Short mmCIF file of C-alpha atoms and ligand atoms in Angstrom, two decimals:
data_model
loop_
_atom_site.label_atom_id
_atom_site.label_comp_id
_atom_site.label_asym_id
_atom_site.label_seq_id
_atom_site.Cartn_x
_atom_site.Cartn_y
_atom_site.Cartn_z
CA MET A 1 0.00 0.00 0.00
CA THR A 2 1.07 3.57 -0.50
CA PRO A 3 0.26 6.37 1.96
CA ALA A 4 -2.63 8.75 1.34
CA PRO A 5 -1.56 12.05 -0.26
CA PHE A 6 -0.07 14.69 2.04
CA THR A 7 1.55 18.11 1.91
CA TYR A 8 5.22 18.01 2.86
CA TYR A 9 7.14 20.67 4.83
CA ARG A 10 10.79 20.61 5.84
CA PRO A 11 11.41 23.38 8.42
CA THR A 12 14.99 24.29 9.33
CA SER A 13 14.36 25.35 12.93
CA VAL A 14 12.37 24.20 15.94
CA ALA A 15 10.48 27.53 15.89
CA ASP A 16 9.37 26.94 12.29
CA ALA A 17 8.30 23.38 13.12
CA ILE A 18 6.18 24.69 16.01
CA SER A 19 4.62 27.36 13.74
CA LEU A 20 3.65 24.68 11.25
CA LEU A 21 2.19 22.49 14.01
CA THR A 22 0.21 25.44 15.32
CA GLU A 23 -1.03 26.37 11.84
CA HIS A 24 -2.11 22.88 10.78
CA GLY A 25 -3.28 21.44 14.11
CA ASP A 26 -4.69 17.91 14.06
CA GLU A 27 -4.10 17.57 10.31
CA ALA A 28 -0.33 17.61 10.81
CA LYS A 29 2.13 14.94 11.90
CA LEU A 30 5.84 15.27 12.64
CA ILE A 31 8.17 12.84 10.96
CA ALA A 32 11.74 12.10 12.08
CA GLY A 33 13.24 8.74 11.03
CA GLY A 34 9.90 7.64 9.60
CA HIS A 35 10.41 4.05 10.72
CA SER A 36 7.32 3.94 12.89
CA LEU A 37 5.14 6.52 11.16
CA LEU A 38 5.59 5.47 7.53
CA PRO A 39 4.61 1.81 8.11
CA ILE A 40 1.31 2.88 9.68
CA MET A 41 0.74 5.46 6.93
CA LYS A 42 1.28 2.75 4.31
CA LEU A 43 -1.32 0.61 6.08
CA ARG A 44 -3.59 3.71 6.15
CA PHE A 45 -3.91 3.49 9.94
CA ALA A 46 -2.68 7.10 9.82
CA ALA A 47 -3.41 9.54 7.02
CA PRO A 48 -2.06 12.97 8.01
CA GLU A 49 -2.78 15.72 5.50
CA VAL A 50 0.46 17.50 6.42
CA LEU A 51 3.87 15.97 7.17
CA ILE A 52 6.44 18.12 8.95
CA ASP A 53 9.87 16.60 8.42
CA LEU A 54 12.24 17.37 11.29
CA GLY A 55 15.25 16.19 9.27
CA GLY A 56 16.09 19.74 8.12
CA ILE A 57 16.79 20.93 11.67
CA ASP A 58 20.53 20.55 12.07
CA ASP A 59 21.11 21.30 15.76
CA LEU A 60 19.02 18.56 17.37
CA ASP A 61 21.34 15.55 17.23
CA HIS A 62 23.80 16.43 19.99
CA ILE A 63 25.01 14.09 22.74
CA ARG A 64 26.81 16.14 25.39
CA VAL A 65 27.49 16.49 29.09
CA GLU A 66 25.55 19.22 30.89
CA GLY A 67 26.43 19.22 34.58
CA ASP A 68 25.52 15.88 36.10
CA GLU A 69 23.34 14.92 33.13
CA ILE A 70 23.77 13.91 29.53
CA ALA A 71 21.64 15.85 27.06
CA ILE A 72 20.70 14.00 23.87
CA GLY A 73 19.03 15.77 20.95
CA ALA A 74 15.73 14.29 19.77
CA LEU A 75 17.15 13.70 16.29
CA ALA A 76 20.12 11.65 17.48
CA ARG A 77 19.74 8.33 15.70
CA HIS A 78 19.86 4.96 17.43
CA VAL A 79 23.28 4.32 15.89
CA ASP A 80 24.57 7.64 17.27
CA LEU A 81 23.66 6.48 20.78
CA GLU A 82 25.03 3.00 20.18
CA LEU A 83 28.44 4.28 19.03
CA SER A 84 28.77 7.27 21.37
CA ASP A 85 31.91 6.95 23.52
CA LEU A 86 30.38 9.48 25.91
CA LEU A 87 27.21 7.44 26.42
CA ARG A 88 29.16 4.20 26.70
CA ALA A 89 31.14 5.77 29.55
CA GLU A 90 28.39 7.76 31.28
CA ALA A 91 25.12 5.88 30.59
CA PRO A 92 26.10 2.53 29.06
CA LEU A 93 22.60 1.09 29.47
CA LEU A 94 21.31 3.55 26.89
CA ALA A 95 24.13 2.95 24.41
CA HIS A 96 23.64 -0.80 24.70
CA THR A 97 19.86 -0.60 24.31
CA ALA A 98 20.19 1.49 21.14
CA GLY A 99 22.36 -1.27 19.71
CA VAL A 100 19.64 -3.92 20.05
CA VAL A 101 16.86 -1.94 18.33
CA GLY A 102 15.73 -3.65 15.11
CA ASP A 103 18.42 -4.04 12.48
CA CYS A 104 21.19 -1.89 11.06
CA GLN A 105 18.90 0.04 8.72
CA ILE A 106 16.43 0.83 11.49
CA ARG A 107 19.23 2.04 13.75
CA HIS A 108 20.58 4.33 11.03
CA ARG A 109 17.18 5.98 10.41
CA GLY A 110 15.23 5.82 13.68
CA THR A 111 15.69 8.66 16.16
CA PHE A 112 15.69 8.64 19.96
CA GLY A 113 13.05 11.38 20.01
CA GLY A 114 10.84 9.48 17.56
CA SER A 115 11.08 6.28 19.54
CA VAL A 116 10.16 8.05 22.79
CA ALA A 117 7.39 10.19 21.24
CA HIS A 118 5.72 7.31 19.41
CA GLY A 119 4.70 5.73 22.71
CA ASP A 120 4.91 2.10 21.60
CA PRO A 121 5.14 -0.19 24.67
CA SER A 122 7.22 -2.62 22.57
CA ALA A 123 10.01 -0.07 22.07
CA ASP A 124 13.34 -0.65 23.77
CA LEU A 125 14.74 2.83 24.42
CA PRO A 126 11.83 4.18 26.52
CA ALA A 127 12.32 1.33 29.02
CA SER A 128 15.96 2.26 29.49
CA LEU A 129 15.02 5.92 29.77
CA MET A 130 12.64 4.84 32.55
CA ALA A 131 15.29 2.74 34.31
CA LEU A 132 17.57 5.79 34.22
CA ARG A 133 14.77 8.07 35.47
CA GLY A 134 15.31 10.34 32.50
CA THR A 135 13.39 13.43 31.45
CA ILE A 136 11.86 14.47 28.17
CA VAL A 137 12.29 18.09 27.15
CA VAL A 138 9.50 19.34 24.90
CA GLU A 139 9.01 22.68 23.20
CA GLY A 140 5.86 24.44 22.04
CA PRO A 141 4.62 27.99 21.45
CA GLY A 142 4.94 28.72 25.19
CA GLY A 143 8.58 27.62 25.38
CA ARG A 144 10.24 24.54 26.85
CA ARG A 145 9.13 22.24 29.66
CA SER A 146 10.56 19.04 31.11
CA ILE A 147 8.45 15.94 31.67
CA ALA A 148 9.62 13.06 33.86
CA VAL A 149 9.44 9.81 31.93
CA ASP A 150 6.94 8.48 34.52
CA ASP A 151 4.52 11.26 33.57
CA PHE A 152 5.05 11.05 29.81
CA TYR A 153 3.15 7.91 28.80
CA THR A 154 -0.61 8.24 29.22
CA GLY A 155 -1.91 5.27 27.20
CA PHE A 156 -1.20 3.03 24.23
CA LEU A 157 0.60 5.27 21.68
CA GLU A 158 -0.47 8.25 23.80
CA THR A 159 1.78 10.75 25.56
CA ALA A 160 1.65 13.99 27.53
CA LEU A 161 2.79 15.94 24.44
CA GLU A 162 0.42 18.74 23.44
CA PRO A 163 -0.52 18.80 19.74
CA ASP A 164 1.67 21.87 19.13
CA GLU A 165 4.73 20.54 20.97
CA LEU A 166 7.67 18.46 19.89
CA VAL A 167 10.32 16.53 21.76
CA VAL A 168 13.61 18.41 21.51
CA GLU A 169 15.85 16.64 24.00
CA LEU A 170 16.16 13.64 26.28
CA ARG A 171 18.16 13.92 29.50
CA VAL A 172 19.63 11.14 31.64
CA PRO A 173 21.84 11.25 34.73
CA ARG A 174 25.53 10.38 34.43
CA VAL A 175 25.72 7.00 36.12
CA GLY A 176 29.18 5.97 34.97
CA ASP A 177 30.01 2.35 35.66
CA ALA A 178 27.15 1.64 38.10
CA PRO A 179 25.78 -1.86 37.37
CA TRP A 180 23.10 -2.22 34.71
CA GLY A 181 21.55 -4.88 32.52
CA TYR A 182 19.28 -5.06 29.47
CA GLN A 183 17.43 -8.19 28.51
CA LYS A 184 15.36 -8.43 25.34
CA PHE A 185 13.60 -11.70 24.57
CA ARG A 186 12.81 -12.16 20.87
CA ARG A 187 12.63 -14.95 18.38
CA ARG A 188 15.14 -13.54 15.87
CA GLY A 189 17.96 -11.06 16.39
CA ILE A 190 16.17 -8.29 14.47
CA ASP A 191 12.75 -8.70 16.09
CA TRP A 192 10.89 -6.46 18.48
CA ALA A 193 10.92 -7.62 22.11
CA ILE A 194 8.30 -10.12 23.19
CA VAL A 195 9.30 -8.79 26.61
CA GLY A 196 12.25 -6.64 27.61
CA VAL A 197 13.71 -5.51 30.93
CA ALA A 198 16.03 -2.57 31.55
CA TYR A 199 17.82 -2.32 34.89
CA GLN A 200 19.99 0.53 36.17
CA SER A 201 21.35 0.32 39.70
CA GLU A 202 21.43 3.00 42.37
CA PRO A 203 22.79 5.43 43.50
CA GLY A 204 21.42 8.51 41.87
CA ALA A 205 19.45 6.94 39.09
CA GLY A 206 18.23 3.44 39.79
CA GLY A 207 15.21 1.84 38.28
CA ILE A 208 13.65 -0.97 36.29
CA GLY A 209 11.75 -0.40 33.03
CA LEU A 210 9.58 -3.03 31.32
CA VAL A 211 8.98 -3.48 27.59
CA ASN A 212 5.68 -4.89 26.33
CA MET A 213 4.17 -5.63 29.73
CA GLY A 214 1.15 -3.33 29.35
CA PRO A 215 -0.29 -0.53 27.24
CA THR A 216 2.72 1.72 27.93
CA THR A 217 6.33 1.36 28.94
CA LEU A 218 6.07 0.40 32.62
CA ARG A 219 8.11 0.80 35.77
CA ALA A 220 8.53 -2.39 37.85
CA SER A 221 7.63 -0.53 41.04
CA ALA A 222 7.26 -3.58 43.32
CA SER A 223 10.69 -4.88 42.30
CA GLU A 224 12.23 -1.44 42.76
CA ALA A 225 10.77 -1.18 46.27
CA ALA A 226 12.07 -4.64 47.14
CA LEU A 227 15.51 -3.69 45.84
CA ARG A 228 15.55 -0.57 47.99
CA SER A 229 14.57 -2.56 51.07
CA GLY A 230 17.51 -4.92 50.62
CA ALA A 231 15.65 -7.98 49.29
CA SER A 232 17.64 -10.64 47.47
CA HIS A 233 17.82 -10.55 43.69
CA ASP A 234 15.59 -13.65 43.55
CA GLU A 235 12.94 -11.89 45.63
CA VAL A 236 13.22 -8.74 43.51
CA ALA A 237 12.89 -10.68 40.25
CA ALA A 238 9.86 -12.61 41.55
CA LEU A 239 7.96 -9.30 41.72
CA ALA A 240 8.76 -8.17 38.16
CA ALA A 241 5.26 -8.68 36.79
CA GLU A 242 3.36 -7.19 39.78
CA GLY A 243 0.84 -4.61 38.58
CA THR A 244 1.43 -5.28 34.88
CA SER A 245 -1.17 -6.21 32.26
CA PRO A 246 0.61 -7.81 29.30
CA VAL A 247 -1.51 -8.87 26.34
CA GLY A 248 -1.55 -12.38 24.98
CA ASP A 249 -0.91 -12.76 21.26
CA GLY A 250 0.76 -15.05 18.75
CA ALA A 251 4.15 -14.45 20.36
CA GLY A 252 3.02 -15.62 23.80
CA SER A 253 0.24 -15.59 26.37
CA SER A 254 0.05 -12.93 29.07
CA GLU A 255 1.16 -15.53 31.64
CA TYR A 256 4.15 -16.41 29.47
CA ARG A 257 5.07 -12.73 29.35
CA ARG A 258 4.84 -12.48 33.14
CA HIS A 259 7.15 -15.47 33.41
CA LEU A 260 9.56 -13.84 30.94
CA ALA A 261 9.61 -10.61 32.93
CA ARG A 262 10.68 -12.49 36.07
CA VAL A 263 13.38 -14.47 34.27
CA LEU A 264 14.69 -11.47 32.33
CA LEU A 265 14.85 -9.27 35.42
CA SER A 266 16.79 -11.98 37.21
CA ARG A 267 19.30 -11.96 34.34
CA ALA A 268 19.42 -8.16 34.12
CA LEU A 269 20.09 -7.88 37.86
CA ALA A 270 23.02 -10.23 37.34
CA GLY A 271 24.36 -7.72 34.83
CA ARG A 272 23.66 -9.84 31.79
CA SER A 273 22.71 -8.15 28.56
CA THR A 274 21.24 -9.16 25.24
CA THR A 275 23.79 -9.10 22.46
C1 LIG B 301 11.05 -3.34 10.77
C2 LIG B 301 11.14 -2.47 12.02
C3 LIG B 301 11.68 -3.03 13.16
C4 LIG B 301 11.78 -2.26 14.32
N1 LIG B 301 12.29 -2.83 15.45
C5 LIG B 301 12.34 -2.12 16.59
C6 LIG B 301 12.84 -2.71 17.79
O1 LIG B 301 13.26 -3.85 17.84
N2 LIG B 301 12.83 -1.93 18.91
C7 LIG B 301 12.40 -0.63 18.92
O2 LIG B 301 12.42 0.02 19.96
N3 LIG B 301 11.95 -0.05 17.78
C8 LIG B 301 11.92 -0.76 16.63
N4 LIG B 301 11.45 -0.17 15.49
C9 LIG B 301 11.00 1.23 15.55
C10 LIG B 301 12.15 2.18 15.22
O3 LIG B 301 13.07 2.20 16.28
C11 LIG B 301 11.59 3.59 14.97
O4 LIG B 301 12.52 4.25 14.20
C12 LIG B 301 11.33 4.42 16.19
O5 LIG B 301 10.49 3.78 17.09
C13 LIG B 301 10.63 5.73 15.82
O6 LIG B 301 11.60 6.65 15.52
P1 LIG B 301 11.51 7.47 14.17
O7 LIG B 301 12.54 8.53 14.27
O8 LIG B 301 11.59 6.55 13.03
O9 LIG B 301 10.06 8.14 14.29
P2 LIG B 301 8.96 8.44 13.19
O10 LIG B 301 8.50 7.16 12.57
O11 LIG B 301 9.41 9.50 12.28
O12 LIG B 301 7.82 9.03 14.14
C14 LIG B 301 7.15 8.20 15.06
C15 LIG B 301 6.11 9.04 15.81
O13 LIG B 301 6.75 9.97 16.66
C16 LIG B 301 6.43 11.31 16.29
N5 LIG B 301 7.66 12.06 16.42
C17 LIG B 301 8.85 11.79 15.81
N6 LIG B 301 9.79 12.65 16.25
C18 LIG B 301 9.17 13.47 17.14
C19 LIG B 301 9.62 14.55 17.95
N7 LIG B 301 10.89 14.97 17.97
N8 LIG B 301 8.70 15.16 18.75
C20 LIG B 301 7.42 14.75 18.78
N9 LIG B 301 6.94 13.73 18.03
C21 LIG B 301 7.82 13.10 17.23
C22 LIG B 301 5.86 11.23 14.89
O14 LIG B 301 4.91 12.25 14.66
C23 LIG B 301 5.22 9.87 14.90
O15 LIG B 301 3.95 9.95 15.51
C24 LIG B 301 11.35 -0.90 14.31
C25 LIG B 301 10.83 -0.34 13.14
C26 LIG B 301 10.72 -1.12 11.99
C27 LIG B 301 10.17 -0.50 10.75
#
């Protein structure tokens, strides 16, 4: 299938992108890497009349230290995160996670901002952003605001973004060599996760994010609380699926996904990571 016809704009600044969003309202859709949006446009699940291509904005792909955080531009591609020496040293969970997204082509086109903004609970990077207790910086006509990742996802493919706002930056704390683990269970190396678990240890950051265990990226709150209270890793892992609502589908039943979450968290806590 081919997408329905649309008018195409390629602004060269964030301000121009916001003006176009404001002008066209619900008829408009932002496009970054296009690797989530274009497939659904081809299936005609989405048919925006206006596409606003962020690819012409050239100052939104940075990865740099700002105080005790790392600031990552929304247009940084998965491969930029994967190969960043800075991220590998300061937030290795994120660099590793970017390296297990899809295949090489996906990682060269898909952007961090697009992955976070799309709101797909099957996506890998939002779970690691959650484990790191990151923030999402968005900009609209009223200026910039920061949204904690816990407040960003409001439902399946739904976020706290206003229609005239875009994601401009993602921020994570510098955690250095604090222990972490990322486990992604999939049938083939290039597949989406059936379930995934991201773990980043304390101090400072510290958290556990779950992939595909409900309608949004989820925090494993019961496991985090157990970890803080000094429970053993076995006890922490046993709580991984508490409060989740995974769907059952051709890849596995909801009970199978709960089982996977427990096993994968156990492995992630041991510092093991999907290659
Ligand atoms: C075959 C295939 C396999 C894949 N496998 C995986 C996988 O294993 N794991 C995984 O996590 N992902 C996977 N993906 C998704 C891929 O990582 C996408 O690139 C990513 O999720 C979306 O990023 P994008 O830049 O392509 O966004 P786009 O497709 O351009 O946009 C996605 C959505 O986000 C919005 N958007 C984009 N940028 C912004 C912004 N800056 N501010 C506000 N809204 C914005 C768009 O309007 C759109 O609604 C796969 C995709 C494909 C096609």
